[in-house]
């Protein structure tokens, strides 16, 4: 690599000749630049969404569908409420009864 322009400073600097304060500043600057360069926000967001989806799926499966043992599960009341609500929401209403005249 050759460039017609001379660099202002030699890189990488000789750390033994720098003061501890200046060494720390350079390390902090390098850490920040490396973090920005290797950041992958889309990948991070995707993995977080997949993790939360899998956690939610396992919890919902354990509460509503998993057979625990013969005694029953601790979520039987929740199951009854959820499936009762779903049945009520998606079933056809009962036909009206005829009115009796007295």
Tab-separated table of N, CA and C in Angstrom:
chain	number	residue	atom	x	y	z
A	1	UNK	N	0.848	-1.179	0.000
A	1	UNK	CA	0.000	0.000	0.000
A	1	UNK	C	0.884	1.229	0.000
A	2	UNK	N	0.696	2.080	-0.945
A	2	UNK	CA	1.467	3.333	-0.971
A	2	UNK	C	0.506	4.477	-1.217
A	3	UNK	N	0.778	5.559	-0.555
A	3	UNK	CA	-0.073	6.728	-0.670
A	3	UNK	C	0.816	7.951	-0.876
A	4	UNK	N	0.370	8.889	-1.663
A	4	UNK	CA	1.189	10.101	-1.840
A	4	UNK	C	1.167	11.009	-0.607
A	5	UNK	N	0.272	10.719	0.332
A	5	UNK	CA	0.143	11.569	1.514
A	5	UNK	C	0.823	10.915	2.706
A	6	UNK	N	1.576	11.696	3.429
A	6	UNK	CA	2.246	11.184	4.627
A	6	UNK	C	1.269	11.216	5.790
A	7	UNK	N	1.226	10.173	6.597
A	7	UNK	CA	0.346	10.212	7.773
A	7	UNK	C	0.885	11.170	8.830
A	8	UNK	N	-0.037	11.745	9.603
A	8	UNK	CA	0.375	12.658	10.671
A	8	UNK	C	1.068	11.900	11.790
A	9	UNK	N	0.554	10.707	12.089
A	9	UNK	CA	1.111	9.917	13.189
A	9	UNK	C	1.367	8.502	12.710
A	10	UNK	N	2.294	7.856	13.362
A	10	UNK	CA	2.562	6.456	13.056
A	10	UNK	C	1.459	5.606	13.690
A	11	UNK	N	1.006	4.594	12.928
A	11	UNK	CA	-0.012	3.699	13.476
A	11	UNK	C	0.438	2.266	13.281
A	12	UNK	N	0.353	1.426	14.231
A	12	UNK	CA	-0.081	1.676	15.605
A	12	UNK	C	1.005	2.385	16.403
A	13	UNK	N	0.605	3.187	17.360
A	13	UNK	CA	1.597	3.933	18.140
A	13	UNK	C	2.381	3.007	19.062
A	14	UNK	N	3.547	3.436	19.446
A	14	UNK	CA	4.370	2.687	20.397
A	14	UNK	C	3.809	2.954	21.788
A	15	UNK	N	3.119	1.962	22.343
A	15	UNK	CA	2.420	2.157	23.621
A	15	UNK	C	3.389	2.380	24.779
A	16	UNK	N	4.623	1.905	24.652
A	16	UNK	CA	5.571	2.090	25.759
A	16	UNK	C	5.994	3.546	25.900
A	17	UNK	N	5.845	4.335	24.832
A	17	UNK	CA	6.253	5.740	24.888
A	17	UNK	C	5.105	6.663	25.299
A	18	UNK	N	3.904	6.125	25.397
A	18	UNK	CA	2.737	6.960	25.723
A	18	UNK	C	2.474	6.954	27.216
A	19	UNK	N	1.870	8.030	27.685
A	19	UNK	CA	1.480	8.088	29.099
A	19	UNK	C	0.282	7.164	29.313
A	20	UNK	N	0.057	6.706	30.549
A	20	UNK	CA	-1.103	5.831	30.804
A	20	UNK	C	-2.430	6.479	30.422
A	21	UNK	N	-2.533	7.787	30.635
A	21	UNK	CA	-3.774	8.482	30.287
A	21	UNK	C	-4.008	8.428	28.773
A	22	UNK	N	-2.951	8.684	28.001
A	22	UNK	CA	-3.094	8.662	26.552
A	22	UNK	C	-3.326	7.237	26.038
A	23	UNK	N	-2.694	6.255	26.672
A	23	UNK	CA	-2.943	4.854	26.313
A	23	UNK	C	-4.415	4.514	26.507
A	24	UNK	N	-4.973	4.936	27.645
A	24	UNK	CA	-6.379	4.656	27.937
A	24	UNK	C	-7.288	5.322	26.914
A	25	UNK	N	-6.965	6.575	26.542
A	25	UNK	CA	-7.781	7.273	25.544
A	25	UNK	C	-7.772	6.537	24.200
A	26	UNK	N	-6.579	6.091	23.795
A	26	UNK	CA	-6.498	5.358	22.526
A	26	UNK	C	-7.268	4.044	22.590
A	27	UNK	N	-7.146	3.330	23.703
A	27	UNK	CA	-7.868	2.064	23.847
A	27	UNK	C	-9.373	2.293	23.828
A	28	UNK	N	-9.816	3.346	24.509
A	28	UNK	CA	-11.249	3.643	24.537
A	28	UNK	C	-11.751	4.005	23.138
A	29	UNK	N	-10.964	4.805	22.422
A	29	UNK	CA	-11.349	5.188	21.066
A	29	UNK	C	-11.401	3.954	20.156
A	30	UNK	N	-10.403	3.072	20.282
A	30	UNK	CA	-10.384	1.864	19.458
A	30	UNK	C	-11.568	0.961	19.785
A	31	UNK	N	-11.864	0.810	21.088
A	31	UNK	CA	-13.001	-0.024	21.489
A	31	UNK	C	-14.303	0.512	20.909
A	32	UNK	N	-14.474	1.828	20.979
A	32	UNK	CA	-15.698	2.441	20.465
A	32	UNK	C	-15.805	2.242	18.955
A	33	UNK	N	-14.716	2.468	18.237
A	33	UNK	CA	-14.745	2.308	16.780
A	33	UNK	C	-14.976	0.855	16.377
A	34	UNK	N	-14.356	-0.063	17.107
A	34	UNK	CA	-14.554	-1.486	16.800
A	34	UNK	C	-15.996	-1.896	17.066
A	35	UNK	N	-16.571	-1.387	18.158
A	35	UNK	CA	-17.965	-1.722	18.467
A	35	UNK	C	-18.901	-1.193	17.387
A	36	UNK	N	-18.627	0.018	16.889
A	36	UNK	CA	-19.467	0.571	15.828
A	36	UNK	C	-19.298	-0.204	14.522
A	37	UNK	N	-18.069	-0.606	14.227
A	37	UNK	CA	-17.821	-1.313	12.972
A	37	UNK	C	-18.475	-2.688	12.960
A	38	UNK	N	-18.423	-3.382	14.077
A	38	UNK	CA	-18.926	-4.756	14.108
A	38	UNK	C	-20.345	-4.862	14.655
A	39	UNK	N	-21.010	-3.752	14.853
A	39	UNK	CA	-22.401	-3.792	15.318
A	39	UNK	C	-23.283	-4.316	14.187
A	40	UNK	N	-24.211	-5.188	14.539
A	40	UNK	CA	-25.157	-5.734	13.567
A	40	UNK	C	-26.565	-5.561	14.124
A	41	UNK	N	-27.160	-4.363	13.980
A	41	UNK	CA	-28.462	-4.119	14.615
A	41	UNK	C	-29.588	-5.006	14.087
A	42	UNK	N	-29.593	-5.306	12.797
A	42	UNK	CA	-30.669	-6.158	12.260
A	42	UNK	C	-30.558	-7.574	12.810
A	43	UNK	N	-29.324	-8.084	12.869
A	43	UNK	CA	-29.116	-9.431	13.398
A	43	UNK	C	-29.499	-9.486	14.870
A	44	UNK	N	-29.119	-8.463	15.629
A	44	UNK	CA	-29.444	-8.424	17.057
A	44	UNK	C	-30.955	-8.391	17.254
A	45	UNK	N	-31.636	-7.569	16.476
A	45	UNK	CA	-33.094	-7.486	16.588
A	45	UNK	C	-33.742	-8.823	16.225
A	46	UNK	N	-33.265	-9.455	15.160
A	46	UNK	CA	-33.808	-10.740	14.737
A	46	UNK	C	-33.620	-11.796	15.820
A	47	UNK	N	-32.423	-11.878	16.396
A	47	UNK	CA	-32.183	-12.901	17.418
A	47	UNK	C	-33.014	-12.634	18.668
A	48	UNK	N	-33.189	-11.364	19.036
A	48	UNK	CA	-34.037	-11.054	20.198
A	48	UNK	C	-35.478	-11.478	19.945
A	49	UNK	N	-35.978	-11.188	18.737
A	49	UNK	CA	-37.352	-11.577	18.413
A	49	UNK	C	-37.517	-13.094	18.430
A	50	UNK	N	-36.549	-13.809	17.887
A	50	UNK	CA	-36.629	-15.274	17.885
A	50	UNK	C	-36.598	-15.807	19.311
A	51	UNK	N	-35.734	-15.243	20.150
A	51	UNK	CA	-35.654	-15.696	21.538
A	51	UNK	C	-36.965	-15.452	22.271
A	52	UNK	N	-37.533	-14.253	22.132
A	52	UNK	CA	-38.793	-13.957	22.832
A	52	UNK	C	-39.940	-14.807	22.284
A	53	UNK	N	-39.958	-15.046	20.968
A	53	UNK	CA	-40.995	-15.899	20.392
A	53	UNK	C	-40.893	-17.318	20.944
A	54	UNK	N	-39.683	-17.847	21.022
A	54	UNK	CA	-39.533	-19.217	21.526
A	54	UNK	C	-39.890	-19.303	23.006
A	55	UNK	N	-39.536	-18.293	23.791
A	55	UNK	CA	-39.916	-18.280	25.209
A	55	UNK	C	-41.434	-18.253	25.341
A	56	UNK	N	-42.086	-17.386	24.571
A	56	UNK	CA	-43.544	-17.301	24.618
A	56	UNK	C	-44.211	-18.584	24.174
A	57	UNK	N	-43.683	-19.197	23.124
A	57	UNK	CA	-44.254	-20.452	22.639
A	57	UNK	C	-44.159	-21.538	23.698
A	58	UNK	N	-43.008	-21.668	24.331
A	58	UNK	CA	-42.830	-22.705	25.355
A	58	UNK	C	-43.766	-22.458	26.530
A	59	UNK	N	-43.904	-21.213	26.961
A	59	UNK	CA	-44.796	-20.910	28.088
A	59	UNK	C	-46.255	-21.206	27.742
A	60	UNK	N	-46.689	-20.782	26.563
A	60	UNK	CA	-48.081	-21.025	26.169
A	60	UNK	C	-48.337	-22.521	26.009
A	61	UNK	N	-47.378	-23.228	25.406
A	61	UNK	CA	-47.541	-24.679	25.260
A	61	UNK	C	-47.618	-25.351	26.627
A	62	UNK	N	-46.745	-24.947	27.547
A	62	UNK	CA	-46.737	-25.569	28.879
A	62	UNK	C	-48.030	-25.275	29.628
A	63	UNK	N	-48.570	-24.065	29.477
A	63	UNK	CA	-49.778	-23.713	30.229
A	63	UNK	C	-51.037	-24.316	29.618
A	64	UNK	N	-51.131	-24.353	28.296
A	64	UNK	CA	-52.401	-24.717	27.679
A	64	UNK	C	-52.466	-26.143	27.135
A	65	UNK	N	-51.363	-26.714	26.691
A	65	UNK	CA	-51.452	-27.983	25.976
A	65	UNK	C	-50.690	-29.134	26.612
A	66	UNK	N	-49.693	-28.869	27.408
A	66	UNK	CA	-48.847	-29.947	27.926
A	66	UNK	C	-49.575	-30.738	29.005
A	67	UNK	N	-49.495	-32.052	28.919
A	67	UNK	CA	-50.077	-32.921	29.943
A	67	UNK	C	-49.039	-33.134	31.037
A	68	UNK	N	-49.323	-32.665	32.237
A	68	UNK	CA	-48.331	-32.696	33.311
A	68	UNK	C	-48.288	-34.061	33.991
A	69	UNK	N	-49.395	-34.487	34.571
A	69	UNK	CA	-49.463	-35.802	35.213
A	69	UNK	C	-50.927	-36.144	35.445
A	70	UNK	N	-51.179	-37.256	36.156
A	70	UNK	CA	-52.554	-37.713	36.362
A	70	UNK	C	-53.338	-36.778	37.271
A	71	UNK	N	-52.668	-36.102	38.177
A	71	UNK	CA	-53.359	-35.225	39.133
A	71	UNK	C	-53.925	-33.979	38.459
A	72	UNK	N	-53.353	-33.605	37.359
A	72	UNK	CA	-53.761	-32.371	36.705
A	72	UNK	C	-52.623	-31.366	36.768
A	73	UNK	N	-52.799	-30.293	36.060
A	73	UNK	CA	-51.728	-29.297	36.032
A	73	UNK	C	-52.112	-28.105	36.897
A	74	UNK	N	-51.148	-27.295	37.271
A	74	UNK	CA	-51.480	-26.094	38.044
A	74	UNK	C	-52.215	-25.046	37.214
A	75	UNK	N	-52.317	-25.277	35.907
A	75	UNK	CA	-52.943	-24.291	35.036
A	75	UNK	C	-54.314	-24.733	34.540
A	76	UNK	N	-54.961	-25.670	35.231
A	76	UNK	CA	-56.263	-26.163	34.764
A	76	UNK	C	-57.312	-25.057	34.697
A	77	UNK	N	-57.322	-24.174	35.681
A	77	UNK	CA	-58.303	-23.077	35.669
A	77	UNK	C	-58.034	-22.124	34.505
A	78	UNK	N	-56.766	-21.870	34.232
A	78	UNK	CA	-56.417	-20.997	33.103
A	78	UNK	C	-56.850	-21.654	31.794
A	79	UNK	N	-56.607	-22.961	31.676
A	79	UNK	CA	-57.024	-23.684	30.469
A	79	UNK	C	-58.525	-23.582	30.259
A	80	UNK	N	-59.289	-23.825	31.345
A	80	UNK	CA	-60.751	-23.765	31.222
A	80	UNK	C	-61.202	-22.378	30.782
A	81	UNK	N	-60.614	-21.345	31.368
A	81	UNK	CA	-61.010	-19.980	31.020
A	81	UNK	C	-60.663	-19.661	29.562
A	82	UNK	N	-59.453	-20.013	29.132
A	82	UNK	CA	-59.022	-19.685	27.769
A	82	UNK	C	-59.837	-20.459	26.744
A	83	UNK	N	-59.945	-21.772	26.925
A	83	UNK	CA	-60.676	-22.565	25.936
A	83	UNK	C	-62.174	-22.283	25.986
A	84	UNK	N	-62.714	-21.953	27.164
A	84	UNK	CA	-64.117	-21.549	27.245
A	84	UNK	C	-64.358	-20.252	26.489
A	85	UNK	N	-63.448	-19.299	26.642
A	85	UNK	CA	-63.570	-18.040	25.903
A	85	UNK	C	-63.448	-18.237	24.406
A	86	UNK	N	-62.513	-19.095	23.987
A	86	UNK	CA	-62.372	-19.370	22.554
A	86	UNK	C	-63.605	-20.068	21.992
A	87	UNK	N	-64.146	-21.019	22.759
A	87	UNK	CA	-65.338	-21.734	22.301
A	87	UNK	C	-66.517	-20.770	22.187
A	88	UNK	N	-66.627	-19.884	23.157
A	88	UNK	CA	-67.713	-18.906	23.141
A	88	UNK	C	-67.557	-17.928	21.981
A	89	UNK	N	-66.329	-17.539	21.685
A	89	UNK	CA	-66.092	-16.552	20.633
A	89	UNK	C	-66.306	-17.134	19.238
A	90	UNK	N	-65.950	-18.404	19.035
A	90	UNK	CA	-65.990	-18.970	17.699
A	90	UNK	C	-67.123	-19.958	17.458
A	91	UNK	N	-68.052	-20.118	18.392
A	91	UNK	CA	-69.173	-21.031	18.162
A	91	UNK	C	-70.415	-20.213	17.814
A	92	UNK	N	-71.364	-20.888	17.193
A	92	UNK	CA	-72.604	-20.202	16.843
A	92	UNK	C	-73.486	-20.117	18.084
A	93	UNK	N	-74.185	-19.031	18.232
A	93	UNK	CA	-75.041	-18.905	19.416
A	93	UNK	C	-76.219	-19.878	19.341
A	94	UNK	N	-76.736	-20.216	20.490
A	94	UNK	CA	-77.887	-21.125	20.555
A	94	UNK	C	-79.105	-20.426	19.960
A	95	UNK	N	-79.992	-21.197	19.298
A	95	UNK	CA	-81.185	-20.568	18.728
A	95	UNK	C	-82.087	-20.055	19.852
A	96	UNK	N	-82.832	-18.996	19.596
A	96	UNK	CA	-83.700	-18.456	20.655
A	96	UNK	C	-84.825	-19.431	20.990
A	97	UNK	N	-85.178	-19.464	22.256
A	97	UNK	CA	-86.263	-20.347	22.706
A	97	UNK	C	-87.610	-19.691	22.410
A	98	UNK	N	-88.610	-20.517	22.151
A	98	UNK	CA	-89.945	-19.926	21.946
A	98	UNK	C	-90.462	-19.344	23.267
A	99	UNK	N	-91.179	-18.271	23.156
A	99	UNK	CA	-91.711	-17.605	24.346
A	99	UNK	C	-93.034	-18.259	24.721
A	100	UNK	N	-93.172	-18.653	25.999
A	100	UNK	CA	-94.428	-19.251	26.478
A	100	UNK	C	-95.382	-18.144	26.900
A	101	UNK	N	-96.607	-18.308	26.503
A	101	UNK	CA	-97.619	-17.337	26.931
A	101	UNK	C	-98.366	-17.912	28.112
A	102	UNK	N	-98.558	-17.098	29.118
A	102	UNK	CA	-99.209	-17.579	30.330
A	102	UNK	C	-100.684	-17.346	30.327
